[in-house]
Tab-separated table of C-alpha atoms and ligand atoms in Angstrom:
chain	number	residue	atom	x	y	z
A	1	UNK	CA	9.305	4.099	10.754
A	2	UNK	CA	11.427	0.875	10.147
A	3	UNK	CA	13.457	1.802	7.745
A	4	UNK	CA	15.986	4.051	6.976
A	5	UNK	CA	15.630	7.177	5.155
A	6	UNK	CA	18.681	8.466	2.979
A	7	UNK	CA	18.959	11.395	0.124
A	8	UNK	CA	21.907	12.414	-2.198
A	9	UNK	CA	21.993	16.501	-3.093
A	10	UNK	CA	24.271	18.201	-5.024
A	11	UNK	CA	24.340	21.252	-7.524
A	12	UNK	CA	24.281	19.984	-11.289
A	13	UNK	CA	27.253	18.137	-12.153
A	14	UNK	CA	28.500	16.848	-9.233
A	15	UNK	CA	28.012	13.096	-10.167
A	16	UNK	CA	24.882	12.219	-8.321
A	17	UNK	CA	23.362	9.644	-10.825
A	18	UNK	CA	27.181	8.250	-11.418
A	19	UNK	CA	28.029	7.998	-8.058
A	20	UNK	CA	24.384	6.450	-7.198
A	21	UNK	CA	25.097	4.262	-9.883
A	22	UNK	CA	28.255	2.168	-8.335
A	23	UNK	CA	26.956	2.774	-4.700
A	24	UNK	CA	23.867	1.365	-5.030
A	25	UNK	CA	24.609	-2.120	-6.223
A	26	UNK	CA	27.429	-2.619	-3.119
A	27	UNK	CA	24.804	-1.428	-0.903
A	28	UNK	CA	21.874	-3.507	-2.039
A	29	UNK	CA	25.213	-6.524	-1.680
A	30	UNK	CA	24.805	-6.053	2.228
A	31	UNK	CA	21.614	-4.633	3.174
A	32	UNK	CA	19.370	-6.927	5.398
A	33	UNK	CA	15.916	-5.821	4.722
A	34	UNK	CA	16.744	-4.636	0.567
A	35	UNK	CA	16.767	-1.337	-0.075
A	36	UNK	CA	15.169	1.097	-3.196
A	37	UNK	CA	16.652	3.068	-5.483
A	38	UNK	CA	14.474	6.110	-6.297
A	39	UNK	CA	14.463	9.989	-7.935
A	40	UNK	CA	13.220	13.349	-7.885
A	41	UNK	CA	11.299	15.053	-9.486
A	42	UNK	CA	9.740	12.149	-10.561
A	43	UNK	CA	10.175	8.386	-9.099
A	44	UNK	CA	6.117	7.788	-9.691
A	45	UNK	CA	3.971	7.464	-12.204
A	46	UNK	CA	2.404	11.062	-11.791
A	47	UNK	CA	5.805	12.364	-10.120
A	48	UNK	CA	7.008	11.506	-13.684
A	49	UNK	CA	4.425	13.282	-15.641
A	50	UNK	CA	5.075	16.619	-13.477
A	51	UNK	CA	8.842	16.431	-13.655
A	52	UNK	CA	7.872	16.435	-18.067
A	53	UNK	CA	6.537	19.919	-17.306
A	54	UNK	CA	8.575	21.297	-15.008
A	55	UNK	CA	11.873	20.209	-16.713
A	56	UNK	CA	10.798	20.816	-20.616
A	57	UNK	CA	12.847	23.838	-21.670
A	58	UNK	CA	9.462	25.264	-23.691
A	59	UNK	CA	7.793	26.082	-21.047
A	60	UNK	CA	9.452	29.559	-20.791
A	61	UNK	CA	6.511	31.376	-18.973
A	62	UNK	CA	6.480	29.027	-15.824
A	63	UNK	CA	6.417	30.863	-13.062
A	64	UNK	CA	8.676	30.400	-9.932
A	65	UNK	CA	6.509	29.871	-7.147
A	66	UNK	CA	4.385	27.333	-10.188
A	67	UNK	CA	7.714	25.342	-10.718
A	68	UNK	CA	7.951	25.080	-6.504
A	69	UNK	CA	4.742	24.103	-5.954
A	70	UNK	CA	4.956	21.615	-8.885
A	71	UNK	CA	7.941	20.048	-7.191
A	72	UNK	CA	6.127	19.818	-3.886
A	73	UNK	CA	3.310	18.252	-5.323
A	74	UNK	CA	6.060	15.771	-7.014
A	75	UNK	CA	7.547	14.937	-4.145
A	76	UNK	CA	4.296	14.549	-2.321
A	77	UNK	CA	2.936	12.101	-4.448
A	78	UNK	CA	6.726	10.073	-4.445
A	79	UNK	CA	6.466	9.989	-1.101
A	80	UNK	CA	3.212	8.209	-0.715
A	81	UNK	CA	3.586	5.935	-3.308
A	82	UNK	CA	7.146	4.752	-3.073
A	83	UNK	CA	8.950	6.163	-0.218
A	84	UNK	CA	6.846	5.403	2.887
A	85	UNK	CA	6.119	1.950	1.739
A	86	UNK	CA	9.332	0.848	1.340
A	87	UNK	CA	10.306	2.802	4.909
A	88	UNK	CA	6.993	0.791	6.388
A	89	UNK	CA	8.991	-2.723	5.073
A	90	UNK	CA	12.179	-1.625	7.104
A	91	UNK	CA	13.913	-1.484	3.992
A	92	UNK	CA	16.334	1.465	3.025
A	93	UNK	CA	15.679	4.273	0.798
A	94	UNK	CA	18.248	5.653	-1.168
A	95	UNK	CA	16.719	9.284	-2.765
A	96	UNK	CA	18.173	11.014	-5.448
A	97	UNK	CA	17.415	14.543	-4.486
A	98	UNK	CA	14.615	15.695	-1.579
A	99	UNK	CA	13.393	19.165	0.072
A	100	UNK	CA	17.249	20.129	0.482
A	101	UNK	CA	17.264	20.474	-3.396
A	102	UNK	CA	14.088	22.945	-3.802
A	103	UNK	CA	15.625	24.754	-0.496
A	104	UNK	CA	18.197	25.297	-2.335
A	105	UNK	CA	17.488	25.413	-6.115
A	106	UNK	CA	14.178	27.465	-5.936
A	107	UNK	CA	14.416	29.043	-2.166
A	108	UNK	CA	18.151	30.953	-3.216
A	109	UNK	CA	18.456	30.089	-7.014
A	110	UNK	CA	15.229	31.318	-7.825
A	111	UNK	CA	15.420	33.783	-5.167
A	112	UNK	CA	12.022	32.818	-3.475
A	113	UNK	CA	13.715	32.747	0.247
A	114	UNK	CA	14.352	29.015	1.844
A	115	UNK	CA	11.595	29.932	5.012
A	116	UNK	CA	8.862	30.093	2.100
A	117	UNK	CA	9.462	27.140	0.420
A	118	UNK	CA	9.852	25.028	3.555
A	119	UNK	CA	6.609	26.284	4.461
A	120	UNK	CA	5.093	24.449	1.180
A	121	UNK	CA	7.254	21.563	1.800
A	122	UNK	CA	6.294	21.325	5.396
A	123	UNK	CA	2.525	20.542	3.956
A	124	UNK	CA	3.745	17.857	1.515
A	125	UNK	CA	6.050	15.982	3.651
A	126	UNK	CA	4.393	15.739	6.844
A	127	UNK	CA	7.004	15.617	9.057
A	128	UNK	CA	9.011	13.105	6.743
A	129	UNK	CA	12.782	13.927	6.751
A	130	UNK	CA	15.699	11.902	5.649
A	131	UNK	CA	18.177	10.600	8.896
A	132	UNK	CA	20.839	11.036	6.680
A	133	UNK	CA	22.143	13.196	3.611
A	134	UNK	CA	24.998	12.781	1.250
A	135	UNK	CA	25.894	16.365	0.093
A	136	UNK	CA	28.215	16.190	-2.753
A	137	UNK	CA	30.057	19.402	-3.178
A	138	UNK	CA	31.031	20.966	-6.417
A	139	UNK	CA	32.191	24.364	-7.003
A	140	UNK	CA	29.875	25.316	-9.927
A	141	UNK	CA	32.789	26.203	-12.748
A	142	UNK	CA	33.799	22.269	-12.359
A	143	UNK	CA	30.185	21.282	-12.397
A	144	UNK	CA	28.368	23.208	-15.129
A	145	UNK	CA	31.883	22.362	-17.212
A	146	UNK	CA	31.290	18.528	-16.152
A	147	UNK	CA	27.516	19.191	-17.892
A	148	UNK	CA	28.737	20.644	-20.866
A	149	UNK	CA	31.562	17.814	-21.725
A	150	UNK	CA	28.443	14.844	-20.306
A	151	UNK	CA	25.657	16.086	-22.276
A	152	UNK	CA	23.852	13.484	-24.652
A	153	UNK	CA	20.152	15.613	-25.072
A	154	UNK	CA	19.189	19.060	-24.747
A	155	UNK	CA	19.428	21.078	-21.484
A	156	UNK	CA	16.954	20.853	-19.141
A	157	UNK	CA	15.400	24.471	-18.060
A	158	UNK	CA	17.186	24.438	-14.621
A	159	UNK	CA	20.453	23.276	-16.503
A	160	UNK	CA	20.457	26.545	-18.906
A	161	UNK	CA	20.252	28.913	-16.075
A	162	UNK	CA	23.743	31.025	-15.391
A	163	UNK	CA	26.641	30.971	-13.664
A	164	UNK	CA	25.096	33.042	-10.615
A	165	UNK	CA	21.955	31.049	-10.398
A	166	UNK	CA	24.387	27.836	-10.076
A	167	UNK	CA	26.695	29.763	-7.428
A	168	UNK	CA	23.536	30.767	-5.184
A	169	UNK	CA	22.556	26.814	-5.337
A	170	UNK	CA	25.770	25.712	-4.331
A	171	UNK	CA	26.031	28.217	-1.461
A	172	UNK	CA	22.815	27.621	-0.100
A	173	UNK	CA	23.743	23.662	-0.148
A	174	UNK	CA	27.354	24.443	2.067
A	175	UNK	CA	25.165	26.819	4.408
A	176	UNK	CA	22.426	24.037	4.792
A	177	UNK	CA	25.317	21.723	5.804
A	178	UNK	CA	27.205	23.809	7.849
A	179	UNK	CA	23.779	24.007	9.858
A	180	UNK	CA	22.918	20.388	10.606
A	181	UNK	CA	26.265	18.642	10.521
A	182	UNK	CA	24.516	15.493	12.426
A	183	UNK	CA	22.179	14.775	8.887
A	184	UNK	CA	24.491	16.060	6.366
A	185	UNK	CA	27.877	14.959	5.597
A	186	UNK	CA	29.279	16.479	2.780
A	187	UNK	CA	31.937	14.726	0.380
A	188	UNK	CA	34.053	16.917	-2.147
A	189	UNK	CA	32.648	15.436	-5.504
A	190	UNK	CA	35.876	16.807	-7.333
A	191	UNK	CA	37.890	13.661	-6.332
A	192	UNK	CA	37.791	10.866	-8.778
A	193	UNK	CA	34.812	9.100	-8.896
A	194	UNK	CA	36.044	6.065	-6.973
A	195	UNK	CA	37.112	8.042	-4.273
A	196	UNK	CA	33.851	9.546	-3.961
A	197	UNK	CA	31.926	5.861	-4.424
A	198	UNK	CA	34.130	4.591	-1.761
A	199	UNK	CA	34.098	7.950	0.699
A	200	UNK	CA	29.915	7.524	0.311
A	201	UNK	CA	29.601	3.432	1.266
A	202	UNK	CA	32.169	4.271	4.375
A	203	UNK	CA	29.731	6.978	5.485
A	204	UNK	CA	26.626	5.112	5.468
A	205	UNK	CA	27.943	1.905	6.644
A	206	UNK	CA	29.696	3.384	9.278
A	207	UNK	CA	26.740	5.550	10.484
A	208	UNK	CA	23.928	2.373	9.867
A	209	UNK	CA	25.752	-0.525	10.835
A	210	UNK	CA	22.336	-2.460	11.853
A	211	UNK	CA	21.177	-1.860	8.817
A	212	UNK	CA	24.020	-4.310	7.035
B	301	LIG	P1	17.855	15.801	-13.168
B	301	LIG	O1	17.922	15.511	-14.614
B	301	LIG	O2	17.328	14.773	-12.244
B	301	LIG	O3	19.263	16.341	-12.719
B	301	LIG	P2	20.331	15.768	-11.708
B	301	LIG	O4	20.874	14.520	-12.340
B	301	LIG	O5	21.319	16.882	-11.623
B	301	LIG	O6	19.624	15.526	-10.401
B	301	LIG	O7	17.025	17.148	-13.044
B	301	LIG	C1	16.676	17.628	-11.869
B	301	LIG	C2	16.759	19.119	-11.914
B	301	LIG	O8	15.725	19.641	-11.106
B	301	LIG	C3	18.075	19.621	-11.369
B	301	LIG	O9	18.567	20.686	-12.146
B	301	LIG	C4	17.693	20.169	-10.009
B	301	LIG	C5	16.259	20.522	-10.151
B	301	LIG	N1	15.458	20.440	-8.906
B	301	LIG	C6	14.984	21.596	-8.333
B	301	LIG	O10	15.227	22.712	-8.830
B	301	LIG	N2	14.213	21.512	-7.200
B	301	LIG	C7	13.877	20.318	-6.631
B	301	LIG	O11	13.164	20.273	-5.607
B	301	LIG	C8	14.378	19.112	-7.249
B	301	LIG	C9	14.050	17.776	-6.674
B	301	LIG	C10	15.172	19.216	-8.384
């Protein structure tokens, strides 16, 4: 692959879309071959319509391993349609959110175990990873508080789960880190936002420099 491959995790609330937000547009500012902006769940047309059900607090009965496989099949069809393209063009690909997120939301939030649900990610990615990851770290008090205070619409049905559910996110996140240092470089998303914008461009930059 040409391009370069890079995702932003994080438990809810620690900034992702704000920090994206400012980063992007001083990236795009320097990057040779352009670079995309994209999301999950969604990022697609049919990514988009399974993100809709899997995020749509009625639909109490879903079951766990359903709302994995749904976000496998997202992030399957993402992939295809937007990701490898763009990687094809040499261009980079900045991804809100990737396997680290369902390792960690639906392998220790949900309790499902992270070996089973890189086995069904394993099958939708083929061999795809990111070369790098910005892990923004929140401890989950200062991020579900950060939700509460930001909120313009309802809560999404992974927002409304508790305080533990949050914790085992955020721990499986630090653990995930802690294991491949080389990928993952985690920034504390307490700072100000600035700090963080700025702390996120340096890493990249720094690690990518033919890329700018
Ligand atoms: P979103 O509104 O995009 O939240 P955020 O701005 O915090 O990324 O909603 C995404 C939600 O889906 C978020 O709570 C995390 C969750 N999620 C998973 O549980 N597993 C996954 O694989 C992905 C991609 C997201």
């Amino acid at each position: 692959m040409n391009g370069l491959f890079i995702t932003i995790e994080g438990p809810d609330g620690a900034g992702k879309t704000s920090v994206i937000n400012e980063l992007y547009p001083r990236l795009q500012l320097i990057a040779k071959k352009g670079i995309v902006k994209t999301r999950e769940p969604g990022g697609a047309k049919i990514a988009e319509k399974i993100r809709q059900i899997i995020l749509d607090p009625k639909n109490e009965e879903m079951d766990e391993r359903t709302e994995a496989l749904l976000y496998a099949a997202s992030r399957r069809q993402h992939l295809v349609e937007v990701i490898l393209p763009a990687l094809e063009a040499g261009k980079i690909v900045i991804c809100d959110r990737f396997v680290d997120s369902s390792l960690a939301y639906q392998g220790a939030g949900r309790r499902i175990g992270m070996p089973e649900i890189r086995k069904i990610n394993d099958f939708a990615i083929e061999g795809i990873k990111p070369e790098f990851t910005l892990y923004l770290d929140v401890d989950s008090d200062t991020g579900l508080k950060r939700i509460e205070n930001q909120r313009k619409g309802p809560a999404d049905r992974l927002e409304t789960e508790s305080l533990e559910f949050h914790q085992r996110v955020r721990h499986a996140y630090l653990k995930l880190a802690e294991e491949d240092p080389v990928r993952i470089h985690k920034v504390d998303a307490r700072m100000p936002l600035t700090d963080v914008v700025d702390a996120s461009f340096t890493a990249i930059t720094e690690a990518y420099p033919q890329f700018f």
